mmCIF file of C-alpha atoms and ligand atoms in Angstrom:
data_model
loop_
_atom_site.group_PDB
_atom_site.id
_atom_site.type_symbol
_atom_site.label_atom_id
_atom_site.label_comp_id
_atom_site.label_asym_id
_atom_site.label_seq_id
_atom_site.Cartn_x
_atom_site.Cartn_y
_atom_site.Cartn_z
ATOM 1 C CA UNK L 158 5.986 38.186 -93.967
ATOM 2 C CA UNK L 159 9.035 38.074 -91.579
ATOM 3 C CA UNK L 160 12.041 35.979 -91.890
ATOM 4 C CA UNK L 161 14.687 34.698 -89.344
ATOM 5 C CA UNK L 162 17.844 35.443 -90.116
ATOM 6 C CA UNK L 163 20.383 33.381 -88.112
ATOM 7 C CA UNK L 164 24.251 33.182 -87.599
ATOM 8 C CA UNK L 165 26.077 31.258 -85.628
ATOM 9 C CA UNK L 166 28.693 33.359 -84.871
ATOM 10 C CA UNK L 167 28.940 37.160 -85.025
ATOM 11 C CA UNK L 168 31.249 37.729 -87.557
ATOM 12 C CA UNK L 169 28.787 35.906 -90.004
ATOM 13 C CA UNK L 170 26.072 38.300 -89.591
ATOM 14 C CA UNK L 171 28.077 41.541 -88.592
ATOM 15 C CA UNK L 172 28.100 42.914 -92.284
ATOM 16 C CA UNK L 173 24.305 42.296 -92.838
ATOM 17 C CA UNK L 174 23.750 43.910 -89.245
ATOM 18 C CA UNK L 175 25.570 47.235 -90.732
ATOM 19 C CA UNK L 176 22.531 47.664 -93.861
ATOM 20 C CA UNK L 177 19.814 46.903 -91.493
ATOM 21 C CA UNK L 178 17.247 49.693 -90.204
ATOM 22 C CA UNK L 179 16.796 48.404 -86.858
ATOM 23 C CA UNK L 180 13.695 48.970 -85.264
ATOM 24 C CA UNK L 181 14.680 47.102 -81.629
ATOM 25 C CA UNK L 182 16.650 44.436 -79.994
ATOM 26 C CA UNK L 183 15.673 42.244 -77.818
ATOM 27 C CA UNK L 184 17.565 39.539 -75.736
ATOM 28 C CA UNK L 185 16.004 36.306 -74.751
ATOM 29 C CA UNK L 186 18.285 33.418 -73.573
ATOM 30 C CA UNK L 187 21.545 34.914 -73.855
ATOM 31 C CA UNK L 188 20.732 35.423 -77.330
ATOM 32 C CA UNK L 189 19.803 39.402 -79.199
ATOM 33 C CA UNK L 190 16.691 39.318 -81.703
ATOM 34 C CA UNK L 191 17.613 42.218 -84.030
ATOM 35 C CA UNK L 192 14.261 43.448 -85.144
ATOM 36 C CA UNK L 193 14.040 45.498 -88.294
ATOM 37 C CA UNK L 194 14.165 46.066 -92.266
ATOM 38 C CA UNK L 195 16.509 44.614 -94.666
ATOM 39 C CA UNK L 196 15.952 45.917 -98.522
ATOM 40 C CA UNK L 197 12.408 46.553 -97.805
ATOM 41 C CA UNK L 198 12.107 42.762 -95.820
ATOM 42 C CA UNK L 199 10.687 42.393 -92.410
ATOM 43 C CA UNK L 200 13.298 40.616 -90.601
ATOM 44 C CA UNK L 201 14.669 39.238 -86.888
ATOM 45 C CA UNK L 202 18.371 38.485 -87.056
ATOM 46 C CA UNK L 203 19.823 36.654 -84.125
ATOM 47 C CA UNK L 204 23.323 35.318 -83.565
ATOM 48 C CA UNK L 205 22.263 32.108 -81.907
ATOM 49 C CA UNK L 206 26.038 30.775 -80.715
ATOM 50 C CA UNK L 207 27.518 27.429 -81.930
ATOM 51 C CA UNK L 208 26.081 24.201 -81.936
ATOM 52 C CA UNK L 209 22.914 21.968 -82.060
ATOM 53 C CA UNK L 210 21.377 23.070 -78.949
ATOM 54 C CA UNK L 211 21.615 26.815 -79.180
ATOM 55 C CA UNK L 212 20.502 26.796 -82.928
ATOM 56 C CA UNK L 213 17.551 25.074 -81.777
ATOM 57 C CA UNK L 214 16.267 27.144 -78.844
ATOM 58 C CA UNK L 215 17.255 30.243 -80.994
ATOM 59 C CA UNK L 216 15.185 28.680 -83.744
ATOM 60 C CA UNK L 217 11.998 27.878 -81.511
ATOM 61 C CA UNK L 218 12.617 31.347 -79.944
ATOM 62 C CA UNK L 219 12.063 33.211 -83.285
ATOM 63 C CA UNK L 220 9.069 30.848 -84.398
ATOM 64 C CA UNK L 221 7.174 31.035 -80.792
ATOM 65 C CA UNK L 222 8.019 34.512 -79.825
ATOM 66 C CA UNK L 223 8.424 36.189 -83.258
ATOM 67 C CA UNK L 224 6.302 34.595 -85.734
ATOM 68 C CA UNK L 225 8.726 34.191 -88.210
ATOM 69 C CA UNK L 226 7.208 33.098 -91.293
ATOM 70 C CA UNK L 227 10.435 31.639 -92.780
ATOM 71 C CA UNK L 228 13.794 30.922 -91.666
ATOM 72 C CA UNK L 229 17.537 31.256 -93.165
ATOM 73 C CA UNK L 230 20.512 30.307 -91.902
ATOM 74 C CA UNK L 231 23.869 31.712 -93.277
ATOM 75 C CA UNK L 232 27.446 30.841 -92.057
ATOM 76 C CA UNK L 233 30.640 28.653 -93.012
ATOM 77 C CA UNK L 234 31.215 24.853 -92.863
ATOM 78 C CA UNK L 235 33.811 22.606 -93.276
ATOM 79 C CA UNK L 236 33.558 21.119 -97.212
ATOM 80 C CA UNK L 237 33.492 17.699 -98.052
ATOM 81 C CA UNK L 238 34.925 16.211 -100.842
ATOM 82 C CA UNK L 239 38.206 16.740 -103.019
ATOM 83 C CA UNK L 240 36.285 18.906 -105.924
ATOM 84 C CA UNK L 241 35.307 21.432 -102.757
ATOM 85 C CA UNK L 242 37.123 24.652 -101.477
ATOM 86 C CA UNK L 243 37.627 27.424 -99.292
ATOM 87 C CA UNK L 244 34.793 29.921 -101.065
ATOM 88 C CA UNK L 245 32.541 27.409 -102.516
ATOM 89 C CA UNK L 246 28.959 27.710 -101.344
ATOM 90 C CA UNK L 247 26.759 24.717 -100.471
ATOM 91 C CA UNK L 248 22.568 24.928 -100.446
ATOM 92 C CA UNK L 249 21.373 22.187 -98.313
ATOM 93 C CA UNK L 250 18.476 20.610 -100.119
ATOM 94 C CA UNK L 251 18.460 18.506 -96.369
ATOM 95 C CA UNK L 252 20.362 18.135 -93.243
ATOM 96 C CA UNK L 253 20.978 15.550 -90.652
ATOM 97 C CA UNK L 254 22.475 15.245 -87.526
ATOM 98 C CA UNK L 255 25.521 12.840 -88.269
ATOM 99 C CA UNK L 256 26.120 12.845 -84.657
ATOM 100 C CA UNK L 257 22.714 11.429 -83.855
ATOM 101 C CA UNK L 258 23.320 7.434 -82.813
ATOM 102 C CA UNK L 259 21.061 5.033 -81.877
ATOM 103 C CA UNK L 260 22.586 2.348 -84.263
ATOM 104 C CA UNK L 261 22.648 -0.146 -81.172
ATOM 105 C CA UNK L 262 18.934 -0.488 -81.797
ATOM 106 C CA UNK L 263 19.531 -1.139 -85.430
ATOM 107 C CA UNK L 264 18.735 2.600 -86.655
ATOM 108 C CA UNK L 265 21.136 4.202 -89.162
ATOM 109 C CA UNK L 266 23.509 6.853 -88.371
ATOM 110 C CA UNK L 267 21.765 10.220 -87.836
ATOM 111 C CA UNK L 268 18.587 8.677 -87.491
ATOM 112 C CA UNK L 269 16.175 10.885 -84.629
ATOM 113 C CA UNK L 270 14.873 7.637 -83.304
ATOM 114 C CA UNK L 271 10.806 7.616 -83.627
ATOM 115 C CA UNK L 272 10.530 10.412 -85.997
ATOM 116 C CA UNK L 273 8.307 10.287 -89.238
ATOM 117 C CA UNK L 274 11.650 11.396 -91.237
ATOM 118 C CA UNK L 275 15.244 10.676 -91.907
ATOM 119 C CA UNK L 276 16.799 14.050 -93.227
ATOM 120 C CA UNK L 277 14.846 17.435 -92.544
ATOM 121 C CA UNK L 278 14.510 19.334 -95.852
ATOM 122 C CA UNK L 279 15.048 22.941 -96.989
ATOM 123 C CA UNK L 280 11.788 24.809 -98.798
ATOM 124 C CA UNK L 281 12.397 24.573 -102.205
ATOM 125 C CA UNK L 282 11.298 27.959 -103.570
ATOM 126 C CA UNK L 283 14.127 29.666 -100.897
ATOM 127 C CA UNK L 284 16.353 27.031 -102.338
ATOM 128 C CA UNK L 285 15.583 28.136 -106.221
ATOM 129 C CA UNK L 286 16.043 31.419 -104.992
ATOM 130 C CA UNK L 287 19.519 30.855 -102.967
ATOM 131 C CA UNK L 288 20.973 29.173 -105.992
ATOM 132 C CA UNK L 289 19.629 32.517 -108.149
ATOM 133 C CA UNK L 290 21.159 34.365 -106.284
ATOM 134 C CA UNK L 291 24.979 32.405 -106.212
ATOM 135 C CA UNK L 292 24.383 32.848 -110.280
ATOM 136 C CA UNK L 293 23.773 36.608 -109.715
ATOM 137 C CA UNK L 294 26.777 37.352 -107.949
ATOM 138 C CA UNK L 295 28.964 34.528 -108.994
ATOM 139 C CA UNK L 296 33.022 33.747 -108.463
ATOM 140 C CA UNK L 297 32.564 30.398 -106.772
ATOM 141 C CA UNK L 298 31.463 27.369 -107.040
ATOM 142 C CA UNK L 299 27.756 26.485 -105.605
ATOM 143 C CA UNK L 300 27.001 22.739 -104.817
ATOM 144 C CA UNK L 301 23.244 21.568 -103.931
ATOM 145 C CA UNK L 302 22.302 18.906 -101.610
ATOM 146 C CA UNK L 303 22.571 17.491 -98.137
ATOM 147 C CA UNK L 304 24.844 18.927 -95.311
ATOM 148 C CA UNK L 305 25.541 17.323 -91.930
ATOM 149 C CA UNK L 306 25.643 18.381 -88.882
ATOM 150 C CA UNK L 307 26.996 18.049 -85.052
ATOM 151 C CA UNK L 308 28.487 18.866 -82.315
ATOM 152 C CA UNK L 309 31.973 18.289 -83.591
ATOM 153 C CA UNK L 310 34.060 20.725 -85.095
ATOM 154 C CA UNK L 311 35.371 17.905 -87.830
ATOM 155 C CA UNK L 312 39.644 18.261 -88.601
ATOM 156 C CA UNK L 313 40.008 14.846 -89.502
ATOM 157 C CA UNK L 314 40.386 13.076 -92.753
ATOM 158 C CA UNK L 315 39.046 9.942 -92.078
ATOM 159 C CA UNK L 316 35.789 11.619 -90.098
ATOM 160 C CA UNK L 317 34.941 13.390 -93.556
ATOM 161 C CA UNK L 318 35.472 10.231 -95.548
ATOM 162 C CA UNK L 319 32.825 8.708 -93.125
ATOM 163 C CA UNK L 320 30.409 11.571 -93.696
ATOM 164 C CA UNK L 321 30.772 10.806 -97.239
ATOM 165 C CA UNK L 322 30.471 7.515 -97.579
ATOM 166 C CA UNK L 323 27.562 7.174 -94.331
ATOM 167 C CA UNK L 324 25.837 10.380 -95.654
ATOM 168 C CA UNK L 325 26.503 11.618 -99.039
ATOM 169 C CA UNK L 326 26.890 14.840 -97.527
ATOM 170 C CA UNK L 327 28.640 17.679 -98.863
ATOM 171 C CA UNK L 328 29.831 20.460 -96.129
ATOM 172 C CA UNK L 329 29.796 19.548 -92.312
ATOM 173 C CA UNK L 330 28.715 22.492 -89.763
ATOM 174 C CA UNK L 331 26.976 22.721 -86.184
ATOM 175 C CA UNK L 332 24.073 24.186 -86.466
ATOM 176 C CA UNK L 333 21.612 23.571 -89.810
ATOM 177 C CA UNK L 334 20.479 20.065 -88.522
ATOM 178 C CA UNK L 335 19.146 21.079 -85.487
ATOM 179 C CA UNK L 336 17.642 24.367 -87.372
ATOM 180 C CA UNK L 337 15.788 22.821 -89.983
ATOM 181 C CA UNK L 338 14.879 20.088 -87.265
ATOM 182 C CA UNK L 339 12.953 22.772 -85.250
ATOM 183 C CA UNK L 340 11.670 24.350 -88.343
ATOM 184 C CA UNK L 341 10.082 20.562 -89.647
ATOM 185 C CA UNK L 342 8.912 19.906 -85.955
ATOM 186 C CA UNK L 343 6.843 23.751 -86.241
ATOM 187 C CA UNK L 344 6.503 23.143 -90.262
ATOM 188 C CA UNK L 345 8.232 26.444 -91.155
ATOM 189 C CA UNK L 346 10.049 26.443 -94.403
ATOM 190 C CA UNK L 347 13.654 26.896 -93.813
ATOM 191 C CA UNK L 348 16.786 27.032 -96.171
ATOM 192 C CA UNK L 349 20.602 26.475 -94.811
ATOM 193 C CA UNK L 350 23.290 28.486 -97.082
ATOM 194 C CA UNK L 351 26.889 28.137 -96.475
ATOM 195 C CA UNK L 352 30.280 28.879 -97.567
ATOM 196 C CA UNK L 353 33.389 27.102 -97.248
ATOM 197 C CA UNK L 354 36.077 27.996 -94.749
ATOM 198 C CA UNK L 355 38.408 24.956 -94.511
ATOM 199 C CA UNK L 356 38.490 21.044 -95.756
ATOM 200 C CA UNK L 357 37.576 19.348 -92.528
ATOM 201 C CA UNK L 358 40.772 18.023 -92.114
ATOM 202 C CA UNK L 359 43.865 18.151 -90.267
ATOM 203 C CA UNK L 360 44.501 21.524 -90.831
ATOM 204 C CA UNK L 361 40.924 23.332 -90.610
ATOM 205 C CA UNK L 362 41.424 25.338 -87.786
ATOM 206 C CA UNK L 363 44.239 27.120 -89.777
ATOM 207 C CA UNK L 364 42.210 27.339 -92.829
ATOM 208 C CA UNK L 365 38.911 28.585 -90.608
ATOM 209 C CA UNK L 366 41.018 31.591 -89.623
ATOM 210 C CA UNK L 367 42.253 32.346 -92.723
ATOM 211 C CA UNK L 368 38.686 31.780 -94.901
ATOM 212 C CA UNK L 369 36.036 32.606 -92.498
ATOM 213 C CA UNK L 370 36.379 36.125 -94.030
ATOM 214 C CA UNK L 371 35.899 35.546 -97.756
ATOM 215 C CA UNK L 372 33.434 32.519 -96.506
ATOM 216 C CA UNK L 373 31.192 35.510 -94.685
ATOM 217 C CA UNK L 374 31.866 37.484 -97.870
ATOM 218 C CA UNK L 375 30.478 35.000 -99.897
ATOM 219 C CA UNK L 376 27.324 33.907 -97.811
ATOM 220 C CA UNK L 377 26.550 37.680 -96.892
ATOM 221 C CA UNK L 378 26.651 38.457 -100.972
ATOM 222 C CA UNK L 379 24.301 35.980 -101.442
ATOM 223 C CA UNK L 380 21.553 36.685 -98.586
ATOM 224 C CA UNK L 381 21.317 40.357 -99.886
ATOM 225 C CA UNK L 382 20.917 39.266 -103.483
ATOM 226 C CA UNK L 383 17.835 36.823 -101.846
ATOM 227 C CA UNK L 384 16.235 39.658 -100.065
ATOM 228 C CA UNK L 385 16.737 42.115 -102.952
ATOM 229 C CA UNK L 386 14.631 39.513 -105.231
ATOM 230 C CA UNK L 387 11.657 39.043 -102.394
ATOM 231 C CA UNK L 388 10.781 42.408 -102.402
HETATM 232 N N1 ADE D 1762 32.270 25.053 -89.575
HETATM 233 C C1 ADE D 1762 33.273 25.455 -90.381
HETATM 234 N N2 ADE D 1762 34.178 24.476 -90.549
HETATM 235 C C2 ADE D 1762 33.739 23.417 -89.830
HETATM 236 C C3 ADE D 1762 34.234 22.115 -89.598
HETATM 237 N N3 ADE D 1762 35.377 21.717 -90.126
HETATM 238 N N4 ADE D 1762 33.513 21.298 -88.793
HETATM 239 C C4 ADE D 1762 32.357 21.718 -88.243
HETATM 240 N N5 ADE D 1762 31.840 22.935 -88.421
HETATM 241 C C5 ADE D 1762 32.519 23.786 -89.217
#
């Protein structure tokens, strides 16, 4: 069994990158497949870059090239939501692409227009064992169900209360959508895991800066924990 790690950006994968035994690296599209073990797992981690389009060319990448036999993604999003904060972790149960819009045709928001689905969902075993492992190592709060994503980085209050109200979501990112999108299309089970750095709103670039670290804390904590308890 191998799994696909991936991060968006380095410093979300840069502590797990220190424990692995690497076997090679290889770079395809810009992007470098870390090859190696990880408590005993097989596993390809890859910092694929932000947003929808490098997630998902990273994603097909590691299913085509690597044979992944799962996929994770790890990282930080914006939270949605007043009961939400810098540190909290969110497991995406599903995803969609908020910024997805072919409403003048009378499809909803985030609708992929002609596909068999609505929302891509996450595998539920990695899901049972993401939210395990947030119980393990504990000191936030964990929240379970659908995360948006898009091209956007969102610092705006009344763009999150839209991607409440349209979507029910709870954290906003770039990337998960289009991962768990690629992962439905090849029928790979897949699980997004994030942790909060900032509120989405006017002042989450400040908060990004400041949070990103305990957010990549938090996430990396948590992936470990998963691959201790797959062994
Ligand atoms: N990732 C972390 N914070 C985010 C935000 N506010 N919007 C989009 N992606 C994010």
């Amino acid at each position: 069994m191998t799994l696909g790690i991936i991060a968006a950006m380095s410093e979300e994968l840069e502590i797990l990158l220190k424990d692995m035994q690497l076997d090679s690296s290889t770079t395809k599209a810009g992007m470098t497949f870390n090859k190696g073990k990880l408590w005993s797992n097989e596993v390809i981690a890859v910092v694929c870059g932000i947003g929808k389009v490098n997630a998902a060319v990273c994603t097909q990448i590691l299913v085509s090239e690597f044979n992944v036999d799962k996929v994770i993604n790890v990282g930080v999003a914006g939270g949605i939501g007043k009961d939400i904060y810098p540190g909290d972790v969110v497991i995406a149960t599903n995803l969609v692409e908020h910024d997805m819009d072919t409403t003048a045709f009378g499809d909803p928001h985030g609708q992929v227009p002609r596909m068999d689905t609505f929302d891509f969902k996450c595998d539920s075993s990695l899901i049972e064992s993401a939210n395990s492992a947030c119980k393990k190592v504990g000191g936030f709060n964990t929240f379970t169900g659908r995360i948006v994503s898009g091209d956007v980085f969102v610092a705006d209050v009344e763009k999150i209360k839209w991607l409440e109200k349209e979507f029910n979501a709870l954290s906003c990112e770039m990337e998960g959508a289009s991962i768990a999108h690629v992962c439905y299309l090849n029928n790979i089970p897949v699980v997004v895991i994030r942790s909060i750095s900032d509120n989405a709103n006017n002042g989450a670039h400040m908060d990004f800066e400041k949070f990103t670290p305990i957010a990549v804390k938090n996430s990396t904590s948590i992936l470990k924990e998963m691959l201790l308890s797959m062994n």
